Tab-separated table of C-alpha atoms and ligand atoms in Angstrom:
chain	number	residue	atom	x	y	z
A	175	MET	CA	120.389	86.398	269.408
A	176	LYS	CA	116.919	85.297	270.440
A	177	ILE	CA	114.263	84.802	267.808
A	178	LEU	CA	110.901	85.543	269.451
A	179	ARG	CA	107.393	84.951	267.947
A	180	THR	CA	104.998	86.238	270.643
A	181	ILE	CA	104.273	89.641	272.219
A	182	PRO	CA	104.545	88.383	275.838
A	183	GLU	CA	107.973	86.956	275.115
A	184	VAL	CA	109.209	90.292	273.694
A	185	ARG	CA	107.692	92.214	276.605
A	186	GLU	CA	109.501	89.915	279.101
A	187	ALA	CA	112.842	90.072	277.380
A	188	VAL	CA	112.747	93.868	276.929
A	189	GLY	CA	111.310	94.321	280.447
A	190	GLU	CA	114.299	92.593	281.970
A	191	ALA	CA	116.724	94.861	280.130
A	192	ARG	CA	114.694	97.956	280.971
A	193	ALA	CA	114.748	96.992	284.716
A	194	LYS	CA	118.502	97.172	284.491
A	195	GLN	CA	118.275	100.670	283.066
A	196	ARG	CA	119.432	99.478	279.654
A	197	THR	CA	118.454	101.575	276.590
A	198	VAL	CA	116.450	99.878	273.860
A	199	GLY	CA	116.682	100.488	270.074
A	200	LEU	CA	114.163	99.194	267.581
A	201	VAL	CA	114.597	98.630	263.887
A	202	PRO	CA	111.130	97.803	262.211
A	203	THR	CA	111.672	95.771	258.946
A	204	MET	CA	109.866	93.527	256.502
A	205	GLY	CA	112.864	91.322	256.122
A	206	ALA	CA	114.869	90.282	252.968
A	207	PHE	CA	117.667	92.215	254.427
A	208	HIS	CA	120.242	94.290	252.404
A	209	GLU	CA	122.888	96.817	253.412
A	210	GLY	CA	120.115	99.445	254.000
A	211	HIS	CA	118.593	97.297	256.751
A	212	LEU	CA	122.017	96.455	258.101
A	213	SER	CA	122.995	100.100	258.268
A	214	LEU	CA	120.033	100.765	260.552
A	215	MET	CA	121.019	97.746	262.734
A	216	ARG	CA	124.610	98.961	263.009
A	217	ARG	CA	123.465	102.395	264.082
A	218	ALA	CA	121.072	100.893	266.642
A	219	ARG	CA	123.900	98.637	267.911
A	220	GLN	CA	126.228	101.608	268.389
A	221	GLU	CA	123.641	103.667	270.296
A	222	ASN	CA	121.765	101.208	272.531
A	223	ASP	CA	122.337	98.478	275.092
A	224	LEU	CA	119.562	96.219	273.652
A	225	VAL	CA	118.798	96.067	269.917
A	226	VAL	CA	115.394	94.699	268.710
A	227	VAL	CA	114.741	94.062	265.048
A	228	SER	CA	111.168	93.302	263.991
A	229	LEU	CA	110.655	91.198	260.872
A	230	PHE	CA	107.072	91.303	259.800
A	231	VAL	CA	105.686	91.552	256.224
A	232	ASN	CA	102.756	93.676	257.335
A	233	PRO	CA	99.690	92.728	255.253
A	234	THR	CA	97.677	95.793	256.074
A	235	GLN	CA	100.031	98.054	254.150
A	236	PHE	CA	99.673	96.182	250.870
A	237	ALA	CA	96.740	96.789	248.495
A	238	PRO	CA	95.049	93.715	247.142
A	239	ASN	CA	96.781	94.197	243.730
A	240	GLU	CA	100.247	94.509	245.363
A	241	ASP	CA	103.075	92.034	245.981
A	242	LEU	CA	102.186	90.687	249.450
A	243	SER	CA	102.181	87.058	248.384
A	244	THR	CA	105.457	87.326	246.289
A	245	TYR	CA	107.299	89.692	248.686
A	246	PRO	CA	110.725	88.076	249.189
A	247	ARG	CA	111.068	86.108	252.355
A	248	ASP	CA	114.180	84.301	253.824
A	249	GLU	CA	113.992	84.309	257.581
A	250	ALA	CA	116.992	81.981	258.065
A	251	ARG	CA	119.287	84.262	256.048
A	252	ASP	CA	117.853	87.348	257.688
A	253	ALA	CA	118.369	85.832	261.094
A	254	ALA	CA	122.049	84.991	260.322
A	255	GLN	CA	122.626	88.574	259.040
A	256	ALA	CA	120.961	90.142	262.072
A	257	GLU	CA	122.952	88.008	264.492
A	258	ALA	CA	126.174	88.975	262.684
A	259	GLU	CA	125.335	92.592	263.349
A	260	GLY	CA	124.965	91.941	267.050
A	261	VAL	CA	121.191	92.184	267.216
A	262	ASP	CA	119.910	90.856	270.511
A	263	ILE	CA	116.254	90.031	269.598
A	264	LEU	CA	114.647	89.336	266.241
A	265	PHE	CA	110.903	89.583	266.707
A	266	ALA	CA	109.285	87.589	263.877
A	267	PRO	CA	105.597	87.227	264.626
A	268	ALA	CA	102.944	85.455	262.660
A	269	PRO	CA	100.204	87.694	261.151
A	270	ASP	CA	97.619	86.596	263.733
A	271	GLU	CA	99.913	87.441	266.558
A	272	VAL	CA	99.888	91.077	265.356
A	273	TYR	CA	96.345	91.054	264.039
A	274	PRO	CA	94.293	88.644	266.158
A	275	HIS	CA	90.671	87.856	265.328
A	276	GLY	CA	88.581	90.953	265.963
A	277	PHE	CA	91.375	93.481	265.476
A	278	ALA	CA	89.566	96.774	264.775
A	279	THR	CA	91.815	99.765	265.185
A	280	SER	CA	93.557	101.778	262.587
A	281	ILE	CA	95.763	104.818	262.911
A	282	HIS	CA	95.150	107.403	260.134
A	283	VAL	CA	97.481	110.399	259.706
A	284	ALA	CA	95.639	113.111	257.715
A	285	GLY	CA	97.220	115.497	255.166
A	286	ILE	CA	100.762	114.269	254.541
A	287	THR	CA	99.410	110.808	253.507
A	288	ASP	CA	97.239	112.277	250.722
A	289	VAL	CA	100.176	112.763	248.382
A	290	LEU	CA	103.160	110.913	246.817
A	291	ASP	CA	102.908	107.236	247.898
A	292	GLY	CA	99.678	107.865	249.786
A	293	ALA	CA	98.033	109.033	246.513
A	294	SER	CA	99.787	106.362	244.418
A	295	ARG	CA	99.288	103.266	246.599
A	296	GLY	CA	96.054	104.428	248.323
A	297	ALA	CA	95.356	105.670	251.897
A	298	HIS	CA	95.384	102.126	253.289
A	299	HIS	CA	99.177	102.047	252.816
A	300	PHE	CA	100.134	104.649	255.433
A	301	ASP	CA	97.225	103.615	257.693
A	302	GLY	CA	98.882	100.069	257.704
A	303	VAL	CA	102.328	101.547	258.327
A	304	ALA	CA	101.126	103.895	261.113
A	305	THR	CA	99.086	101.172	262.819
A	306	VAL	CA	101.851	98.514	262.795
A	307	VAL	CA	104.509	100.887	263.876
A	308	THR	CA	102.373	102.174	266.725
A	309	LYS	CA	101.814	98.564	267.762
A	310	LEU	CA	105.524	97.792	267.595
A	311	PHE	CA	106.220	100.852	269.838
A	312	GLY	CA	103.612	99.512	272.218
A	313	ILE	CA	105.042	95.982	272.244
A	314	VAL	CA	108.825	96.884	272.446
A	315	ARG	CA	108.572	100.373	274.095
A	316	PRO	CA	111.903	101.374	272.589
A	317	ASP	CA	113.800	104.536	273.566
A	318	VAL	CA	114.798	105.015	269.892
A	319	ALA	CA	113.471	103.643	266.615
A	320	TYR	CA	115.458	103.721	263.315
A	321	PHE	CA	113.993	104.292	259.939
A	322	GLY	CA	115.474	104.799	256.434
A	323	GLN	CA	115.329	108.091	254.575
A	324	LYS	CA	114.664	105.944	251.523
A	325	ASP	CA	111.006	105.902	252.723
A	326	ALA	CA	111.045	109.663	253.416
A	327	GLN	CA	107.265	110.000	253.611
A	328	GLN	CA	107.113	107.125	256.027
A	329	VAL	CA	109.590	108.924	258.349
A	330	LEU	CA	107.268	111.992	258.243
A	331	VAL	CA	104.206	109.901	259.040
A	332	VAL	CA	105.892	108.047	261.914
A	333	ARG	CA	107.156	111.300	263.319
A	334	ARG	CA	103.679	112.786	263.148
A	335	VAL	CA	102.220	109.773	264.971
A	336	VAL	CA	104.746	110.025	267.729
A	337	ARG	CA	104.072	113.761	268.063
A	338	ASP	CA	100.305	113.620	267.885
A	339	LEU	CA	99.942	110.624	270.194
A	340	ASP	CA	102.676	111.718	272.622
A	341	LEU	CA	104.607	108.518	272.186
A	342	ASP	CA	107.753	108.319	274.245
A	343	VAL	CA	110.159	107.347	271.501
A	344	ARG	CA	112.887	109.195	269.505
A	345	ILE	CA	112.818	108.648	265.755
A	346	GLU	CA	116.106	108.505	263.959
A	347	ALA	CA	116.235	108.783	260.125
A	348	CYS	CA	119.242	107.096	258.489
A	349	PRO	CA	120.657	107.913	254.990
A	350	ILE	CA	119.821	105.982	251.936
A	351	VAL	CA	122.232	103.131	251.151
A	352	ARG	CA	122.858	102.707	247.415
A	353	GLU	CA	124.387	100.155	245.090
A	354	VAL	CA	127.661	101.305	243.423
A	355	ASP	CA	125.750	102.511	240.433
A	356	GLY	CA	123.430	104.617	242.654
A	357	LEU	CA	120.331	102.440	242.632
A	358	ALA	CA	118.737	102.694	246.189
A	359	MET	CA	118.884	99.263	247.821
A	360	SER	CA	115.466	97.726	248.149
A	361	SER	CA	114.153	94.223	248.976
A	362	ARG	CA	112.126	94.632	245.694
A	363	ASN	CA	115.286	94.983	243.544
A	364	VAL	CA	115.282	91.136	243.285
A	365	TYR	CA	112.243	91.505	240.987
A	366	LEU	CA	114.499	93.296	238.301
A	367	ASP	CA	115.771	91.258	235.424
A	368	PRO	CA	119.080	92.369	233.995
A	369	ALA	CA	117.558	94.859	231.528
A	370	ALA	CA	115.284	96.290	234.189
A	371	ARG	CA	118.168	96.463	236.675
A	372	GLN	CA	120.015	98.651	234.176
A	373	GLN	CA	116.944	100.773	233.430
A	374	ALA	CA	116.382	101.227	237.253
A	375	THR	CA	119.561	103.342	237.467
A	376	ALA	CA	117.479	106.181	235.846
A	377	LEU	CA	115.762	106.874	239.220
A	378	ASN	CA	118.961	108.027	240.933
A	379	ARG	CA	120.403	109.547	237.750
A	380	ALA	CA	117.296	111.703	237.470
A	381	LEU	CA	117.509	112.757	241.074
A	382	ASP	CA	121.264	113.453	240.558
A	383	ALA	CA	120.441	115.628	237.549
A	384	ALA	CA	117.957	117.601	239.761
A	385	GLN	CA	120.451	117.778	242.576
A	386	ALA	CA	123.180	119.147	240.243
A	387	LEU	CA	120.902	121.900	239.022
A	388	HIS	CA	119.919	122.849	242.552
A	389	ASP	CA	123.529	122.720	243.685
A	390	GLY	CA	124.491	124.961	240.708
A	391	GLY	CA	122.052	127.671	241.905
A	392	GLU	CA	118.832	126.811	240.038
A	393	ARG	CA	115.892	127.357	242.426
A	394	ASP	CA	112.878	126.997	240.096
A	395	ALA	CA	111.180	123.791	241.007
A	396	GLY	CA	109.553	123.436	237.542
A	397	SER	CA	112.938	123.722	235.786
A	398	ILE	CA	114.551	121.168	238.122
A	399	ARG	CA	111.619	118.778	237.583
A	400	ILE	CA	111.829	119.056	233.793
A	401	ALA	CA	115.575	118.148	233.956
A	402	ALA	CA	114.767	115.047	235.997
A	403	LEU	CA	111.861	114.056	233.751
A	404	LYS	CA	114.206	114.194	230.690
A	405	VAL	CA	116.342	111.462	232.274
A	406	PHE	CA	113.213	109.226	232.640
A	407	LYS	CA	112.185	109.991	229.127
A	408	ASP	CA	115.545	108.991	227.770
A	409	ALA	CA	115.407	105.760	229.830
A	410	GLY	CA	111.925	104.928	228.537
A	411	ILE	CA	110.367	105.217	232.027
A	412	HIS	CA	107.089	106.981	232.874
A	413	PRO	CA	107.245	107.676	236.644
A	414	GLU	CA	104.089	107.232	238.707
A	415	TYR	CA	105.005	110.537	240.252
A	416	LEU	CA	108.032	112.829	240.230
A	417	GLU	CA	107.457	115.770	242.581
A	418	LEU	CA	109.180	118.479	244.530
A	419	ARG	CA	107.628	119.095	247.923
A	420	ASP	CA	108.420	120.911	251.074
A	421	ALA	CA	110.587	118.400	253.103
A	422	GLU	CA	108.591	118.891	256.315
A	423	THR	CA	105.015	119.555	255.213
A	424	LEU	CA	104.980	117.853	251.780
A	425	GLU	CA	103.273	120.896	250.359
A	426	PRO	CA	103.995	121.518	246.679
A	427	VAL	CA	106.787	124.122	246.161
A	428	ALA	CA	107.468	126.590	243.428
A	429	ASP	CA	111.120	126.928	244.362
A	430	THR	CA	113.803	125.070	246.282
A	431	THR	CA	114.821	127.954	248.631
A	432	ARG	CA	113.678	125.860	251.630
A	433	ASP	CA	114.539	122.162	252.199
A	434	THR	CA	112.826	120.302	249.416
A	435	LEU	CA	112.185	116.637	248.906
A	436	ILE	CA	112.334	115.496	245.286
A	437	ALA	CA	110.620	112.081	245.333
A	438	VAL	CA	109.920	109.576	242.620
A	439	ALA	CA	108.060	106.286	242.189
A	440	ALA	CA	108.255	104.221	239.048
A	441	ARG	CA	107.436	100.810	237.767
A	442	VAL	CA	110.607	99.306	236.216
A	443	GLY	CA	110.143	95.800	234.849
A	444	ALA	CA	108.344	93.754	237.590
A	445	ALA	CA	109.194	96.152	240.467
A	446	ARG	CA	107.722	99.379	241.796
A	447	LEU	CA	110.647	101.467	242.986
A	448	ILE	CA	110.856	104.612	245.017
A	449	ASP	CA	113.742	107.089	245.613
A	450	ASN	CA	114.383	110.608	246.745
A	451	HIS	CA	116.902	113.282	247.401
A	452	LEU	CA	116.775	116.119	249.867
A	453	LEU	CA	117.623	119.432	248.219
A	454	LYS	CA	118.956	121.633	251.034
A	455	GLY	CA	117.420	125.019	251.234
A	456	ASP	CA	119.250	128.381	251.591
A	457	ALA	CA	118.286	129.180	255.169
B	759	AMP	P1	111.507	97.502	254.660
B	759	AMP	O1	111.994	96.164	255.117
B	759	AMP	O2	111.688	97.735	253.227
B	759	AMP	O3	110.141	97.916	255.244
B	759	AMP	O4	112.545	98.529	255.254
B	759	AMP	C1	112.771	98.630	256.716
B	759	AMP	C2	113.564	99.892	257.012
B	759	AMP	O5	114.729	99.921	256.318
B	759	AMP	C3	112.711	101.117	256.609
B	759	AMP	O6	112.902	102.088	257.639
B	759	AMP	C4	113.408	101.554	255.407
B	759	AMP	O7	113.287	102.909	255.052
B	759	AMP	C5	114.778	101.141	255.628
B	759	AMP	N1	115.472	100.982	254.266
B	759	AMP	C6	115.082	100.291	253.232
B	759	AMP	N2	115.971	100.389	252.194
B	759	AMP	C7	116.882	101.315	252.631
B	759	AMP	C8	118.062	101.819	252.029
B	759	AMP	N3	118.397	101.577	250.769
B	759	AMP	N4	118.840	102.631	252.690
B	759	AMP	C9	118.446	102.979	254.038
B	759	AMP	N5	117.391	102.481	254.673
B	759	AMP	C10	116.615	101.628	253.984
């Protein structure tokens, strides 16, 4: 596996593969790898000739009060894990390689970024995501890029950028990888002390309660939400948001007859965690 730091090096390495008609898969990440990241790499490895993983803690998607400076970083461990998954190129640029002096462009996706994490973290968050992902697509020019359904709104934002800007890349969303007790894997789980780690299981338990009601035939979004909120109340957690929204448009829904995303964000101990389930509609 090559570790590359500059855009020209990546262009050259990918260009060589492309000249041999090889397919290119990209997995964008912020590092601190766990099984969620590795599942994307495995899928990319199965489906492409060349696998590129980017490792970049993107400063523009963090608000000033967020955890940019403390975000877990361990490039040597990440590199070893990526290599073990058969990744060909780890692109780990410095911030000024991605944002050189004078950088002035931002990609803003309207509408779907106004809600959930866009409302909670502020508009800058998805602007930062959309901009860096668009840059990565321009640098690597992958045939396919792999994202986790854990960040369901991010998948929708990236798909919208690709559609609206006619980018020639296929987006694959991969299932959420969880710990044995159901907690969605996240680089931020390292912030949890033992008590908070236990409390954090409430996110998936609440979503499971919602899922069970839906699977049992309940279709009223308000009733499903109340059942999930009860789990949070019992766990002593006040979610930043807990919402049921149309899985494609992120419009609020009154019922779950169409595919519905139930998404939650909550502060647990020192971590801000997100999770979601897709409630399959009746169509
Ligand atoms: P991050 O490094 O947190 O930006 O995540 C990089 C990619 O891995 C994103 O597409 C995430 O959605 C995905 N990802 C993070 N956690 C998980 C998980 N538990 N299961 C599946 N994918 C994940």
